Amino acid sequence: MASENKAEFPQIERSGPMTPTAPDALCLSPVWKQHVWFGLIGLVGTGWLWFAMSRHGIGLSPDSVGYLAVAQHLLEGKGFLSYRGEPFVLQPPLYPLVIATISFLLGSTPATSALLINLLLFVAVAYFSGRLAILITKSFPISIAVCISVILGVPITWVSVFAWSEILFILLTILAFLNLIGFVSSKDKKDLLVCSLYLACSCMVRYAGLFSVFSFLLFLILMPGERLQKKTYRIVAFLYISSLPISLWILRNYILSGTPFGPRTMASLRPNEIIFLFFDTFSGWFIVQTDALQNDIILILILIFLTFAVSTACIYQIKDTNILSLVIFVFTYSLFVFISSVRFAYDPIDNRLLSPVFIPLVIVLLNFSNKVLYPYLKSKVSSSAQSRLIILGAVIWFTHPVLSTLTLGFEVRQEGKGYHAIYWQTSPTLAQVRQARERLIRLPIYTNDPEGLYFLAHIRAEHLPFRFRSTWPESGQAYLIRFKHAYRGGCLDIIEGLRQAADIKPLAQFSDGEIYLVTHKSLLASPTLVPH
């Protein structure tokens, strides 16, 4: 049996030094059949993704429009500018730069390029996840299960149907792990160099890459078996290479905007609400969304079970150095997301925000099932019962992701997502805005969805002020366009509050929104108002 396993799963071997462009030189190289399986699974998932998005295009959120606008400005030679024509500082530059590069090479629109990029990244993430899993678990069946979990996984599919930077960030993180584990087994400084470069790129995709750098740094500090002087030298080199590009970008941001990461608003959620969102997201990956449960007792039991299961899986495998690197990343990244959510207001904790920890967590849980649970059950039950338990476990593991992914895929195909959704494309409010565009742009324009107005009507507008301003609108008169289904909500309460400072007169009303003329109250008696 030992000889058979050795033949099926190659043992650790080094055929030569690893180069930055050759992940195949890692310490464990699957045979070509395993490569093919990982690739085929990824292609199946990519085919499904293409089927879902081919009718309406890639999903577009406000962040997506920001990325596409920067890419378009790069194509026009204007540099890193936001859709409002201001310096782009809210996100790092690599993702829109990739979109612009593909658009330049293929002559395609940024939205089409983003769709193509996501399809290619999806198959790459599935493939390299299999590679990472077999490198860590030494089990081909478990690696296949990881690959299937990736293409069916709720968070990976969700971030792939939108023009978001997360899928590129996830790929770079996986590649960094592959080289980190290669360094652990070989102590080859080239592996650590490539790992540092991948992390540097991940920081230039998302600011959250700084969390990844910290988790890898913590692992290198805890990694045993090296002299202190040699370890210190490598840690300093790793930290310098991985953080230099993003440090220069942050310095550029500060020079241009006076802030390192752009303006941020303070958080509005309480810590207990953020904790619930954490558990709701994690449970939605493996069991069911907890917000769908109305029974508090069942909800508490699920939360306790999830905490116990993940903690147990991590503690039992913490002596495995490779697993330790994944565990540190999962906990460190999640902790930083929690802390930043407590302090700043951005997207609520959901599949998108936590998607980078999905693949490492899946590998940890499946490896625990293979190395700890299965041997225990094998010693307690008969062979026939073992087979039934394995089948039952597979059914439980995959049922919810399959149903969720199929539901999401058909929803994307039938209705579209974001600004490519049918209700945006057929909006009567937008139709009127396009028709009256030349008249509207004579005055400043405010809206509760400036990104949607920019993408769908090519009009730059200011967002409604979140706080009451007695001087609003500062220009005296302005147009206000309200969408009932905007990303930030209908904002009726904001408009009602602004009536204290301005007269808000409806000009046109539609099923999905309204157009208003806004006049500051101090100008109501003036005979020289701009005609509308």
Coordinates of C-alpha atoms in Angstrom, one line a residue:
M1 CA 0.0 0.0 0.0
A2 CA 2.8 2.4 0.8
S3 CA 4.5 1.8 -2.6
E4 CA 1.2 2.4 -4.3
N5 CA 0.7 5.7 -2.6
K6 CA 4.2 6.7 -3.4
A7 CA 3.5 6.1 -7.1
E8 CA 0.2 7.9 -7.1
F9 CA 1.4 11.0 -5.2
P10 CA 5.0 12.0 -5.8
Q11 CA 7.0 12.8 -2.8
I12 CA 8.9 16.0 -2.2
E13 CA 11.7 16.5 -4.7
R14 CA 13.6 19.4 -6.2
S15 CA 14.6 19.3 -9.8
G16 CA 16.4 22.6 -9.7
P17 CA 16.1 26.2 -8.4
M18 CA 12.8 27.8 -8.8
T19 CA 12.5 30.8 -11.1
P20 CA 9.9 33.7 -10.7
T21 CA 8.0 32.5 -13.7
A22 CA 8.0 28.8 -13.0
P23 CA 5.7 27.7 -10.2
D24 CA 6.2 24.1 -11.5
A25 CA 9.6 24.1 -9.8
L26 CA 7.9 23.9 -6.4
C27 CA 8.9 21.1 -4.0
L28 CA 5.9 18.9 -4.9
S29 CA 5.0 18.7 -8.6
P30 CA 1.8 16.8 -9.5
V31 CA 2.0 14.5 -12.5
W32 CA 0.6 15.7 -15.8
K33 CA -2.7 13.9 -15.2
Q34 CA -3.2 15.9 -12.1
H35 CA -2.4 19.1 -13.9
V36 CA -5.1 18.2 -16.5
W37 CA -7.7 17.4 -13.8
F38 CA -7.1 20.7 -12.1
G39 CA -7.3 22.6 -15.4
L40 CA -10.4 20.8 -16.6
I41 CA -12.3 21.5 -13.4
G42 CA -11.3 25.1 -13.7
L43 CA -12.5 25.2 -17.4
V44 CA -15.8 23.7 -16.4
G45 CA -16.3 26.4 -13.8
T46 CA -15.2 29.1 -16.3
G47 CA -17.7 27.7 -18.9
W48 CA -20.5 28.1 -16.4
L49 CA -19.3 31.6 -15.5
W50 CA -19.4 32.5 -19.2
F51 CA -22.9 31.0 -19.6
A52 CA -24.1 33.2 -16.7
M53 CA -22.5 36.5 -17.9
S54 CA -22.7 36.2 -21.7
R55 CA -26.2 37.6 -22.1
H56 CA -25.9 40.8 -20.0
G57 CA -22.2 41.2 -19.4
I58 CA -20.1 41.4 -16.3
G59 CA -21.7 42.8 -13.1
L60 CA -20.9 46.4 -12.4
S61 CA -21.1 48.1 -9.0
P62 CA -19.9 51.6 -8.0
D63 CA -16.4 50.2 -7.4
S64 CA -16.5 48.5 -10.8
V65 CA -17.3 51.8 -12.6
G66 CA -14.4 53.4 -10.7
Y67 CA -12.0 50.8 -12.0
L68 CA -13.4 51.0 -15.6
A69 CA -13.2 54.8 -15.6
V70 CA -9.5 54.7 -14.5
A71 CA -8.8 52.2 -17.2
Q72 CA -10.5 54.4 -19.8
H73 CA -8.5 57.4 -18.6
L74 CA -5.3 55.4 -18.9
L75 CA -6.2 54.4 -22.5
E76 CA -6.7 58.1 -23.2
G77 CA -3.3 59.0 -21.8
K78 CA -4.8 60.9 -18.8
G79 CA -3.2 58.8 -16.1
F80 CA -4.7 57.5 -12.9
L81 CA -7.9 59.6 -12.7
S82 CA -11.2 58.7 -11.1
Y83 CA -14.5 59.0 -12.9
R84 CA -14.8 62.5 -11.5
G85 CA -11.5 63.5 -13.0
E86 CA -9.7 63.6 -9.6
P87 CA -6.5 61.7 -8.7
F88 CA -7.3 58.0 -8.2
V89 CA -6.5 57.2 -4.5
L90 CA -9.3 55.1 -3.1
Q91 CA -7.9 51.8 -4.5
P92 CA -4.4 50.7 -5.6
P93 CA -3.7 50.9 -9.4
L94 CA -2.9 47.4 -10.6
Y95 CA -6.4 46.1 -11.4
P96 CA -7.5 49.0 -13.6
L97 CA -4.0 49.0 -15.2
V98 CA -4.5 45.3 -16.2
I99 CA -7.9 46.2 -17.6
A100 CA -6.4 49.0 -19.6
T101 CA -3.6 46.8 -20.9
I102 CA -6.0 44.1 -22.1
S103 CA -8.2 46.7 -23.7
F104 CA -5.2 48.3 -25.5
L105 CA -4.0 44.9 -26.8
L106 CA -7.3 43.6 -27.9
G107 CA -9.0 46.8 -28.9
S108 CA -12.0 46.0 -26.6
T109 CA -13.9 48.1 -24.2
P110 CA -12.9 48.1 -20.5
A111 CA -16.1 46.3 -19.5
T112 CA -15.4 43.5 -22.1
S113 CA -11.8 43.3 -21.0
A114 CA -12.9 43.0 -17.3
L115 CA -15.1 40.0 -18.3
L116 CA -12.3 38.3 -20.2
I117 CA -9.9 38.9 -17.3
N118 CA -12.3 37.3 -14.8
L119 CA -12.8 34.2 -16.9
L120 CA -9.1 33.7 -17.2
L121 CA -8.5 34.4 -13.5
F122 CA -11.3 32.0 -12.5
V123 CA -9.7 29.0 -14.3
A124 CA -6.3 30.1 -12.9
V125 CA -7.6 30.3 -9.3
A126 CA -9.1 26.8 -9.6
Y127 CA -6.0 25.3 -11.1
F128 CA -3.5 26.8 -8.6
S129 CA -5.8 26.0 -5.7
G130 CA -5.5 22.4 -6.7
R131 CA -1.7 22.8 -6.9
L132 CA -1.6 24.4 -3.4
A133 CA -3.9 21.7 -2.0
I134 CA -1.9 18.8 -3.2
L135 CA 1.3 20.5 -2.1
I136 CA -0.1 20.8 1.5
T137 CA -2.3 17.7 1.9
K138 CA -0.3 15.2 -0.4
S139 CA -3.8 13.8 -1.3
F140 CA -5.1 14.0 -4.9
P141 CA -8.7 13.3 -3.9
I142 CA -8.6 16.1 -1.4
S143 CA -7.1 18.4 -4.0
I144 CA -9.9 17.6 -6.4
A145 CA -12.4 18.4 -3.7
V146 CA -10.7 21.7 -3.1
C147 CA -10.9 22.5 -6.9
I148 CA -14.6 21.6 -7.0
S149 CA -15.2 23.7 -3.9
V150 CA -13.5 26.7 -5.6
I151 CA -15.7 26.6 -8.8
L152 CA -18.8 26.0 -6.7
G153 CA -17.8 28.2 -3.8
V154 CA -20.2 31.0 -3.2
P155 CA -17.5 33.7 -2.5
I156 CA -15.3 32.9 -5.5
T157 CA -18.3 32.8 -7.9
W158 CA -19.7 36.0 -6.4
V159 CA -16.5 38.1 -6.8
S160 CA -16.1 36.6 -10.4
V161 CA -19.4 37.9 -11.8
F162 CA -18.5 41.5 -11.0
A163 CA -15.7 43.7 -12.3
W164 CA -13.9 43.6 -8.9
S165 CA -10.3 43.3 -8.0
E166 CA -10.8 40.4 -5.5
I167 CA -10.3 37.6 -8.0
L168 CA -6.9 38.9 -9.0
F169 CA -6.0 39.4 -5.4
I170 CA -7.0 35.8 -4.6
L171 CA -4.8 34.4 -7.4
L172 CA -1.8 36.5 -6.3
T173 CA -2.3 35.3 -2.7
I174 CA -2.4 31.6 -3.8
L175 CA 0.8 32.0 -5.9
A176 CA 2.4 33.7 -2.9
F177 CA 1.5 30.7 -0.7
L178 CA 2.9 28.2 -3.3
N179 CA 6.2 29.9 -3.2
L180 CA 6.2 30.4 0.6
I181 CA 5.7 26.6 1.0
G182 CA 8.4 26.0 -1.5
F183 CA 10.7 28.2 0.6
V184 CA 9.7 26.2 3.8
S185 CA 10.8 22.9 2.2
S186 CA 13.8 24.1 0.3
K187 CA 15.0 27.2 2.2
D188 CA 15.8 28.6 -1.3
K189 CA 15.9 32.4 -1.2
K190 CA 14.5 32.5 -4.7
D191 CA 11.2 31.1 -3.5
L192 CA 11.0 33.8 -0.8
L193 CA 11.9 36.4 -3.4
V194 CA 9.0 35.3 -5.7
C195 CA 6.7 35.1 -2.7
S196 CA 7.6 38.7 -1.9
L197 CA 6.9 39.9 -5.5
Y198 CA 3.5 38.2 -5.5
L199 CA 2.6 39.9 -2.2
A200 CA 3.9 43.2 -3.5
C201 CA 1.5 42.9 -6.5
S202 CA -1.4 41.9 -4.2
C203 CA -0.9 45.1 -2.3
M204 CA -1.1 47.0 -5.5
V205 CA -4.4 45.3 -6.2
R206 CA -6.0 45.9 -2.8
Y207 CA -4.9 47.7 0.2
A208 CA -5.9 44.6 2.2
G209 CA -2.7 43.1 0.7
L210 CA -1.0 44.8 3.7
F211 CA -2.8 42.3 5.9
S212 CA -1.4 39.5 3.8
V213 CA 2.1 40.8 4.2
F214 CA 1.7 41.0 7.9
S215 CA 0.4 37.4 8.1
F216 CA 3.3 36.1 6.0
L217 CA 5.7 38.1 8.1
L218 CA 4.3 36.6 11.3
F219 CA 4.7 33.1 9.9
L220 CA 8.3 33.8 8.9
I221 CA 9.0 35.0 12.4
L222 CA 7.5 31.9 14.0
M223 CA 9.0 29.5 11.5
P224 CA 11.6 27.3 13.4
G225 CA 14.9 25.9 12.2
E226 CA 17.0 29.0 11.3
R227 CA 19.6 31.0 13.0
L228 CA 18.4 34.4 14.3
Q229 CA 20.8 36.5 12.1
K230 CA 19.9 34.6 8.9
K231 CA 16.2 34.8 9.7
T232 CA 16.4 38.5 10.4
Y233 CA 18.1 39.2 7.1
R234 CA 15.4 37.3 5.2
I235 CA 12.6 38.9 7.1
V236 CA 13.9 42.4 6.4
A237 CA 14.4 41.6 2.7
F238 CA 10.9 40.1 2.5
L239 CA 9.3 43.1 4.1
Y240 CA 11.2 45.6 2.0
I241 CA 10.3 43.9 -1.4
S242 CA 6.7 43.2 -0.5
S243 CA 5.9 46.6 0.9
L244 CA 8.0 49.0 -1.3
P245 CA 5.6 49.5 -4.3
I246 CA 2.5 50.1 -2.1
S247 CA 4.6 52.5 0.1
L248 CA 5.4 54.6 -2.9
W249 CA 1.8 54.6 -4.0
I250 CA 0.7 55.6 -0.5
L251 CA 3.3 58.4 -0.6
R252 CA 1.9 59.5 -4.0
N253 CA -1.7 59.5 -2.5
Y254 CA -0.6 61.6 0.4
I255 CA 1.0 64.2 -1.8
L256 CA -2.0 64.4 -4.1
S257 CA -4.9 64.2 -1.6
G258 CA -3.4 64.6 1.9
T259 CA -4.6 61.1 2.9
P260 CA -2.8 57.7 2.5
F261 CA -5.8 55.7 1.3
G262 CA -8.3 58.4 0.2
P263 CA -11.1 59.9 2.3
R264 CA -13.0 57.4 4.5
T265 CA -16.1 57.8 6.5
M266 CA -16.4 56.5 10.1
A267 CA -18.1 53.1 10.7
S268 CA -21.8 53.0 11.5
L269 CA -22.1 49.4 12.6
R270 CA -21.6 48.2 16.1
P271 CA -19.1 45.4 16.9
N272 CA -21.8 42.9 17.7
E273 CA -23.4 43.6 14.3
I274 CA -20.1 43.0 12.6
I275 CA -19.5 39.8 14.5
F276 CA -22.9 38.6 13.3
L277 CA -22.0 39.5 9.7
F278 CA -18.8 37.4 10.0
F279 CA -20.7 34.3 11.1
D280 CA -23.4 34.9 8.6
T281 CA -20.8 35.0 5.8
F282 CA -18.9 31.9 7.0
S283 CA -22.1 29.9 7.6
G284 CA -23.3 30.8 4.1
W285 CA -20.2 29.1 2.6
F286 CA -20.8 25.7 4.2
I287 CA -24.3 25.5 5.7
V288 CA -26.9 28.2 5.2
Q289 CA -27.2 32.0 5.6
T290 CA -27.9 32.5 9.3
D291 CA -30.1 35.5 8.5
A292 CA -32.5 33.2 6.9
L293 CA -33.2 31.5 10.3
Q294 CA -35.8 33.0 12.5
N295 CA -35.1 30.8 15.5
D296 CA -32.5 32.4 17.8
I297 CA -31.7 29.0 19.5
I298 CA -30.8 27.4 16.1
L299 CA -28.8 30.5 15.1
I300 CA -26.8 30.3 18.4
L301 CA -26.2 26.6 17.9
I302 CA -24.9 27.1 14.4
L303 CA -22.5 29.9 15.5
I304 CA -21.2 27.7 18.3
F305 CA -20.8 24.7 15.9
L306 CA -18.9 26.9 13.4
T307 CA -16.6 28.3 16.0
F308 CA -15.9 24.9 17.5
A309 CA -15.3 23.2 14.1
V310 CA -12.9 25.8 12.7
S311 CA -11.0 26.1 16.0
T312 CA -10.6 22.4 16.4
A313 CA -9.5 21.9 12.8
C314 CA -6.8 24.6 13.2
I315 CA -5.6 23.5 16.7
Y316 CA -5.2 19.8 15.7
Q317 CA -3.1 20.7 12.6
I318 CA -1.0 23.6 14.0
K319 CA 2.1 21.5 14.2
D320 CA 2.1 21.1 10.4
T321 CA 4.1 24.1 9.2
N322 CA 2.3 24.4 5.9
I323 CA -1.1 24.4 7.6
L324 CA 0.2 26.9 10.1
S325 CA 0.8 29.4 7.3
L326 CA -2.8 29.1 6.2
V327 CA -4.2 29.3 9.7
I328 CA -2.2 32.4 10.5
F329 CA -3.4 34.0 7.2
V330 CA -7.1 33.2 7.9
F331 CA -7.1 34.5 11.5
T332 CA -4.9 37.6 10.8
Y333 CA -6.8 38.6 7.7
S334 CA -10.1 38.1 9.4
L335 CA -9.0 40.1 12.5
F336 CA -7.8 43.0 10.4
V337 CA -11.1 43.0 8.4
F338 CA -13.0 43.1 11.7
I339 CA -10.8 45.9 13.2
S340 CA -11.1 48.1 10.0
S341 CA -14.8 47.5 9.9
V342 CA -15.2 48.7 13.4
R343 CA -13.3 51.9 12.5
F344 CA -14.3 52.7 8.9
A345 CA -17.4 52.4 6.9
Y346 CA -17.1 50.5 3.6
D347 CA -18.9 47.5 2.2
P348 CA -20.5 45.4 5.0
I349 CA -18.6 42.2 5.8
D350 CA -19.8 39.7 3.2
N351 CA -18.7 37.2 0.6
R352 CA -16.7 39.9 -1.3
L353 CA -14.7 41.2 1.7
L354 CA -13.9 37.7 3.2
S355 CA -13.4 35.9 -0.1
P356 CA -9.6 35.8 0.2
V357 CA -9.7 33.5 3.2
F358 CA -12.1 31.0 1.6
I359 CA -9.6 28.8 -0.2
P360 CA -7.1 28.6 2.7
L361 CA -10.0 27.8 5.0
V362 CA -11.3 25.0 2.7
I363 CA -7.9 23.4 2.5
V364 CA -7.5 23.5 6.3
L365 CA -11.0 21.9 6.9
L366 CA -10.6 19.2 4.2
N367 CA -7.1 18.3 5.4
F368 CA -8.4 18.0 8.9
S369 CA -11.2 15.7 7.7
N370 CA -8.6 13.6 5.8
K371 CA -5.8 13.5 8.4
V372 CA -7.8 13.5 11.7
L373 CA -11.5 12.6 11.2
Y374 CA -11.2 9.9 8.7
P375 CA -8.5 7.8 10.6
Y376 CA -10.7 8.1 13.7
L377 CA -13.8 6.9 11.9
K378 CA -11.8 4.2 10.2
S379 CA -10.9 2.7 13.6
K380 CA -14.5 2.9 14.8
V381 CA -16.7 1.7 11.9
S382 CA -16.8 -1.0 9.3
S383 CA -15.6 -0.5 5.7
S384 CA -19.1 -0.3 4.3
A385 CA -20.1 2.3 6.9
Q386 CA -16.9 4.3 6.0
S387 CA -18.1 4.5 2.4
R388 CA -21.5 5.7 3.4
L389 CA -20.1 8.3 5.7
I390 CA -17.7 9.6 3.0
I391 CA -20.6 9.9 0.6
L392 CA -22.8 11.6 3.2
G393 CA -20.0 14.0 4.0
A394 CA -19.5 14.9 0.3
V395 CA -23.3 15.5 -0.1
I396 CA -23.4 17.8 3.0
W397 CA -20.2 19.6 1.9
F398 CA -21.3 20.3 -1.7
T399 CA -25.1 20.6 -1.6
H400 CA -25.4 24.2 -0.4
P401 CA -22.6 25.5 -2.6
V402 CA -24.2 23.8 -5.7
L403 CA -27.6 25.2 -5.0
S404 CA -26.3 28.7 -4.2
T405 CA -24.0 28.8 -7.3
L406 CA -26.7 27.6 -9.6
T407 CA -29.2 30.1 -8.2
L408 CA -26.6 33.0 -8.7
G409 CA -25.7 31.8 -12.2
F410 CA -29.2 31.7 -13.5
E411 CA -30.0 35.0 -11.8
V412 CA -27.0 36.7 -13.5
R413 CA -28.0 35.2 -16.9
Q414 CA -31.7 36.2 -16.6
E415 CA -31.4 39.6 -15.0
G416 CA -27.8 40.7 -15.1
K417 CA -26.0 42.3 -12.1
G418 CA -25.3 45.9 -11.1
Y419 CA -25.5 48.5 -13.8
H420 CA -25.7 45.8 -16.5
A421 CA -29.0 44.5 -14.9
I422 CA -32.2 44.8 -16.9
Y423 CA -33.8 47.3 -14.5
W424 CA -30.9 49.7 -15.0
Q425 CA -30.7 49.2 -18.7
T426 CA -34.5 49.8 -19.2
S427 CA -34.7 52.7 -16.6
P428 CA -37.2 55.4 -17.7
T429 CA -35.5 57.9 -15.5
L430 CA -32.2 57.2 -17.3
A431 CA -33.9 57.5 -20.6
Q432 CA -35.2 60.9 -19.7
V433 CA -31.8 61.9 -18.4
R434 CA -30.1 60.9 -21.6
Q435 CA -32.7 62.8 -23.7
A436 CA -32.3 66.0 -21.6
R437 CA -28.6 65.6 -21.0
E438 CA -27.5 68.9 -22.7
R439 CA -30.0 70.9 -20.6
L440 CA -29.2 69.1 -17.3
I441 CA -25.4 69.7 -17.5
R442 CA -25.9 73.4 -17.5
L443 CA -26.3 73.2 -13.7
P444 CA -24.5 71.1 -11.1
I445 CA -26.1 67.7 -10.6
Y446 CA -26.6 65.8 -7.4
T447 CA -27.7 62.1 -7.3
N448 CA -27.8 59.2 -4.9
D449 CA -25.9 57.0 -7.5
P450 CA -23.2 59.1 -9.2
E451 CA -21.3 56.1 -10.5
G452 CA -24.5 54.7 -12.2
L453 CA -25.2 58.1 -13.8
Y454 CA -21.6 58.4 -15.0
F455 CA -21.5 54.9 -16.6
L456 CA -25.0 54.8 -18.0
A457 CA -25.5 58.5 -19.0
H458 CA -21.9 59.9 -19.2
I459 CA -22.8 62.6 -16.7
R460 CA -20.5 63.5 -13.8
A461 CA -22.5 64.3 -10.7
E462 CA -22.0 64.9 -7.0
H463 CA -23.3 62.6 -4.3
L464 CA -26.1 63.8 -2.1
P465 CA -24.6 65.2 1.1
F466 CA -24.9 62.7 3.9
R467 CA -25.0 65.4 6.5
F468 CA -27.2 68.5 6.4
R469 CA -25.5 71.6 4.9
S470 CA -27.3 75.0 5.3
T471 CA -25.4 76.3 2.3
W472 CA -26.5 73.4 0.0
P473 CA -26.6 73.7 -3.0
E474 CA -23.6 76.0 -2.9
S475 CA -24.1 77.0 -6.5
G476 CA -27.6 78.3 -5.7
Q477 CA -29.4 76.0 -8.1
A478 CA -28.8 72.4 -9.1
Y479 CA -30.6 69.4 -10.5
L480 CA -31.2 66.4 -8.3
I481 CA -31.7 62.9 -9.8
R482 CA -32.9 60.2 -7.4
F483 CA -33.1 56.5 -8.3
K484 CA -35.3 54.4 -6.1
H485 CA -33.0 51.3 -6.4
A486 CA -29.6 53.0 -6.1
Y487 CA -26.7 51.1 -4.6
R488 CA -26.8 53.4 -1.5
G489 CA -30.6 53.2 -1.2
G490 CA -33.4 55.6 -2.1
C491 CA -32.1 58.4 0.2
L492 CA -35.6 59.9 0.7
D493 CA -34.6 60.7 4.3
I494 CA -31.6 62.7 3.1
I495 CA -33.7 64.6 0.6
E496 CA -36.3 65.4 3.3
G497 CA -33.6 66.8 5.5
L498 CA -32.2 68.9 2.8
R499 CA -35.5 70.7 2.3
Q500 CA -34.6 72.8 5.3
A501 CA -32.0 74.6 3.2
A502 CA -33.5 74.4 -0.3
D503 CA -36.7 74.2 -2.3
I504 CA -36.8 70.8 -4.0
K505 CA -39.3 71.0 -6.9
P506 CA -40.1 67.8 -8.9
L507 CA -39.7 68.2 -12.6
A508 CA -40.4 64.6 -13.7
Q509 CA -41.4 61.4 -11.9
F510 CA -41.0 57.9 -13.2
S511 CA -41.6 54.4 -11.9
D512 CA -37.9 54.1 -10.8
G513 CA -37.0 57.7 -9.9
E514 CA -37.5 61.4 -10.1
I515 CA -35.7 64.5 -11.4
Y516 CA -35.9 67.7 -9.3
L517 CA -34.8 71.3 -9.5
V518 CA -33.2 72.4 -6.3
T519 CA -33.0 76.1 -5.4
H520 CA -31.4 77.5 -2.2
K521 CA -34.1 79.3 -0.2
S522 CA -32.1 82.5 -0.2
L523 CA -32.5 82.7 -4.0
L524 CA -36.2 82.0 -4.2
A525 CA -37.1 85.7 -4.4
S526 CA -34.4 86.5 -7.0
P527 CA -35.6 87.3 -10.5
T528 CA -32.4 86.0 -12.2
L529 CA -32.7 82.3 -11.6
V530 CA -31.3 80.0 -14.3
P531 CA -34.2 78.8 -16.5
H532 CA -35.0 75.1 -16.4

